[in-house]
Amino acid sequence: MKDDLFAELLESVRQGGAILRGKRRPSRAFRFDEPDVRALRESYGLSQAKFAALMGISPGTLRNWEQGRRRPEGSARVLLGVVERHPQAVLDVVTGAPSNRLLERPGRRTLHPRGAVPAGRSTAGR
């Protein structure tokens, strides 16, 4: 490692130690809202088993998240954000099929949040 990079790394370790001891304040702090996993799953009308399969996790892990025993971290947390904002993209990747065909099959649940009407669909009769 070059001397200047090592000196920079050493200084950041010293700063981190000072922050942990309360002698220095962090220059930046980021807070992220905890995802409400149950509300997200229920907004799409999916069972725990189906949502867990979509996320690539076990139903037990999903139950732990929903009941507050554990929290989603890292890539799972990012994926929850994508599922919330762009569910079609997740379906494209998970199924390998264009999501518009998958979601438009008769008799199949859609991943449109409850109350949302997909383009081209009528609200008549609701």
mmCIF file of C-alpha atoms in Angstrom:
data_model
loop_
_atom_site.group_PDB
_atom_site.id
_atom_site.type_symbol
_atom_site.label_atom_id
_atom_site.label_comp_id
_atom_site.label_asym_id
_atom_site.label_seq_id
_atom_site.Cartn_x
_atom_site.Cartn_y
_atom_site.Cartn_z
ATOM 1 C CA MET A 1 0.000 0.000 0.000
ATOM 2 C CA LYS A 2 1.335 3.429 -0.849
ATOM 3 C CA ASP A 3 2.331 5.638 2.074
ATOM 4 C CA ASP A 4 -0.267 8.320 1.348
ATOM 5 C CA LEU A 5 -3.103 5.771 1.138
ATOM 6 C CA PHE A 6 -1.971 4.121 4.356
ATOM 7 C CA ALA A 7 -1.819 7.485 6.142
ATOM 8 C CA GLU A 8 -5.346 8.285 4.946
ATOM 9 C CA LEU A 9 -6.623 4.902 6.118
ATOM 10 C CA LEU A 10 -4.929 5.272 9.500
ATOM 11 C CA GLU A 11 -6.446 8.724 9.981
ATOM 12 C CA SER A 12 -9.940 7.422 9.177
ATOM 13 C CA VAL A 13 -9.490 4.623 11.740
ATOM 14 C CA ARG A 14 -8.440 7.199 14.348
ATOM 15 C CA GLN A 15 -11.465 9.347 13.519
ATOM 16 C CA GLY A 16 -13.754 6.322 13.798
ATOM 17 C CA GLY A 17 -12.329 5.507 17.226
ATOM 18 C CA ALA A 18 -12.864 9.086 18.393
ATOM 19 C CA ILE A 19 -16.476 8.956 17.180
ATOM 20 C CA LEU A 20 -17.076 5.676 19.035
ATOM 21 C CA ARG A 21 -15.623 7.134 22.247
ATOM 22 C CA GLY A 22 -17.851 10.211 21.898
ATOM 23 C CA LYS A 23 -14.919 12.611 21.472
ATOM 24 C CA ARG A 24 -15.854 13.525 17.936
ATOM 25 C CA ARG A 25 -19.073 13.834 15.991
ATOM 26 C CA PRO A 26 -19.483 12.085 12.650
ATOM 27 C CA SER A 27 -19.354 14.432 9.686
ATOM 28 C CA ARG A 28 -22.309 12.656 8.085
ATOM 29 C CA ALA A 29 -24.940 10.320 9.382
ATOM 30 C CA PHE A 30 -27.486 8.508 7.264
ATOM 31 C CA ARG A 31 -30.769 7.111 8.503
ATOM 32 C CA PHE A 32 -32.961 4.848 6.451
ATOM 33 C CA ASP A 33 -36.570 4.103 7.263
ATOM 34 C CA GLU A 34 -37.293 0.502 8.131
ATOM 35 C CA PRO A 35 -39.341 -1.108 5.372
ATOM 36 C CA ASP A 36 -42.793 -2.300 6.430
ATOM 37 C CA VAL A 37 -42.447 -5.709 4.832
ATOM 38 C CA ARG A 38 -45.902 -6.971 5.801
ATOM 39 C CA ALA A 39 -47.642 -3.866 4.432
ATOM 40 C CA LEU A 40 -45.666 -4.148 1.198
ATOM 41 C CA ARG A 41 -46.542 -7.830 0.768
ATOM 42 C CA GLU A 42 -50.200 -7.249 1.594
ATOM 43 C CA SER A 43 -50.427 -4.274 -0.790
ATOM 44 C CA TYR A 44 -49.822 -6.734 -3.643
ATOM 45 C CA GLY A 45 -52.143 -9.384 -2.214
ATOM 46 C CA LEU A 46 -49.413 -12.029 -2.011
ATOM 47 C CA SER A 47 -49.166 -14.856 0.498
ATOM 48 C CA GLN A 48 -46.030 -15.145 2.593
ATOM 49 C CA ALA A 49 -44.930 -18.154 0.530
ATOM 50 C CA LYS A 50 -45.310 -16.322 -2.794
ATOM 51 C CA PHE A 51 -43.649 -13.136 -1.580
ATOM 52 C CA ALA A 52 -40.765 -15.123 -0.065
ATOM 53 C CA ALA A 53 -40.293 -16.932 -3.396
ATOM 54 C CA LEU A 54 -40.310 -13.596 -5.232
ATOM 55 C CA MET A 55 -37.642 -12.269 -2.850
ATOM 56 C CA GLY A 56 -35.569 -15.464 -2.982
ATOM 57 C CA ILE A 57 -35.783 -16.013 0.780
ATOM 58 C CA SER A 58 -37.358 -18.632 3.019
ATOM 59 C CA PRO A 59 -40.875 -18.094 4.389
ATOM 60 C CA GLY A 60 -39.318 -18.267 7.877
ATOM 61 C CA THR A 61 -37.056 -15.315 7.108
ATOM 62 C CA LEU A 62 -40.039 -13.356 5.818
ATOM 63 C CA ARG A 63 -42.026 -14.155 8.994
ATOM 64 C CA ASN A 64 -39.090 -12.979 11.119
ATOM 65 C CA TRP A 65 -39.012 -9.683 9.214
ATOM 66 C CA GLU A 66 -42.753 -9.186 9.456
ATOM 67 C CA GLN A 67 -42.850 -9.967 13.174
ATOM 68 C CA GLY A 68 -39.887 -7.724 13.965
ATOM 69 C CA ARG A 69 -37.592 -10.501 15.178
ATOM 70 C CA ARG A 70 -35.087 -9.664 12.448
ATOM 71 C CA ARG A 71 -34.584 -6.848 9.984
ATOM 72 C CA PRO A 72 -33.805 -7.067 6.296
ATOM 73 C CA GLU A 73 -30.264 -5.934 5.584
ATOM 74 C CA GLY A 74 -28.018 -5.268 2.633
ATOM 75 C CA SER A 75 -29.207 -6.478 -0.730
ATOM 76 C CA ALA A 76 -32.531 -7.740 0.689
ATOM 77 C CA ARG A 77 -33.323 -4.227 1.868
ATOM 78 C CA VAL A 78 -32.455 -2.821 -1.548
ATOM 79 C CA LEU A 79 -34.601 -5.451 -3.268
ATOM 80 C CA LEU A 80 -37.551 -4.539 -1.027
ATOM 81 C CA GLY A 81 -37.202 -0.957 -2.231
ATOM 82 C CA VAL A 82 -37.207 -2.123 -5.842
ATOM 83 C CA VAL A 83 -40.239 -4.356 -5.231
ATOM 84 C CA GLU A 84 -42.019 -1.370 -3.719
ATOM 85 C CA ARG A 85 -41.180 1.100 -6.494
ATOM 86 C CA HIS A 86 -40.712 -1.104 -9.584
ATOM 87 C CA PRO A 87 -42.348 -4.517 -9.104
ATOM 88 C CA GLN A 88 -42.480 -5.153 -12.860
ATOM 89 C CA ALA A 89 -38.686 -5.063 -13.057
ATOM 90 C CA VAL A 90 -38.381 -7.656 -10.300
ATOM 91 C CA LEU A 91 -40.811 -9.972 -12.078
ATOM 92 C CA ASP A 92 -38.850 -9.636 -15.321
ATOM 93 C CA VAL A 93 -35.665 -10.747 -13.574
ATOM 94 C CA VAL A 94 -37.175 -13.467 -11.378
ATOM 95 C CA THR A 95 -39.306 -15.120 -14.057
ATOM 96 C CA GLY A 96 -37.242 -14.377 -17.145
ATOM 97 C CA ALA A 97 -40.512 -13.449 -18.865
ATOM 98 C CA PRO A 98 -41.701 -9.971 -19.765
ATOM 99 C CA SER A 99 -43.799 -8.922 -16.792
ATOM 100 C CA ASN A 100 -46.571 -7.407 -18.895
ATOM 101 C CA ARG A 101 -47.489 -10.864 -20.238
ATOM 102 C CA LEU A 102 -47.167 -12.467 -16.829
ATOM 103 C CA LEU A 103 -49.330 -9.872 -15.135
ATOM 104 C CA GLU A 104 -52.057 -9.745 -17.738
ATOM 105 C CA ARG A 105 -53.046 -13.429 -17.751
ATOM 106 C CA PRO A 106 -56.715 -13.897 -16.883
ATOM 107 C CA GLY A 107 -57.330 -15.254 -13.405
ATOM 108 C CA ARG A 108 -53.844 -14.415 -12.177
ATOM 109 C CA ARG A 109 -53.156 -11.896 -9.433
ATOM 110 C CA THR A 110 -51.334 -8.808 -10.520
ATOM 111 C CA LEU A 111 -48.541 -7.036 -8.750
ATOM 112 C CA HIS A 112 -50.275 -3.699 -9.038
ATOM 113 C CA PRO A 113 -50.863 -2.211 -5.583
ATOM 114 C CA ARG A 114 -54.451 -2.531 -4.454
ATOM 115 C CA GLY A 115 -56.539 0.306 -5.780
ATOM 116 C CA ALA A 116 -54.210 0.977 -8.722
ATOM 117 C CA VAL A 117 -55.651 0.369 -12.161
ATOM 118 C CA PRO A 118 -53.244 -0.891 -14.845
ATOM 119 C CA ALA A 119 -53.176 1.106 -18.069
ATOM 120 C CA GLY A 120 -55.958 0.140 -20.425
ATOM 121 C CA ARG A 121 -58.171 -1.338 -17.713
ATOM 122 C CA SER A 122 -61.509 0.106 -16.743
ATOM 123 C CA THR A 123 -62.753 0.740 -13.236
ATOM 124 C CA ALA A 124 -66.335 0.035 -14.342
ATOM 125 C CA GLY A 125 -68.039 -2.589 -12.247
ATOM 126 C CA ARG A 126 -65.818 -2.060 -9.229
#
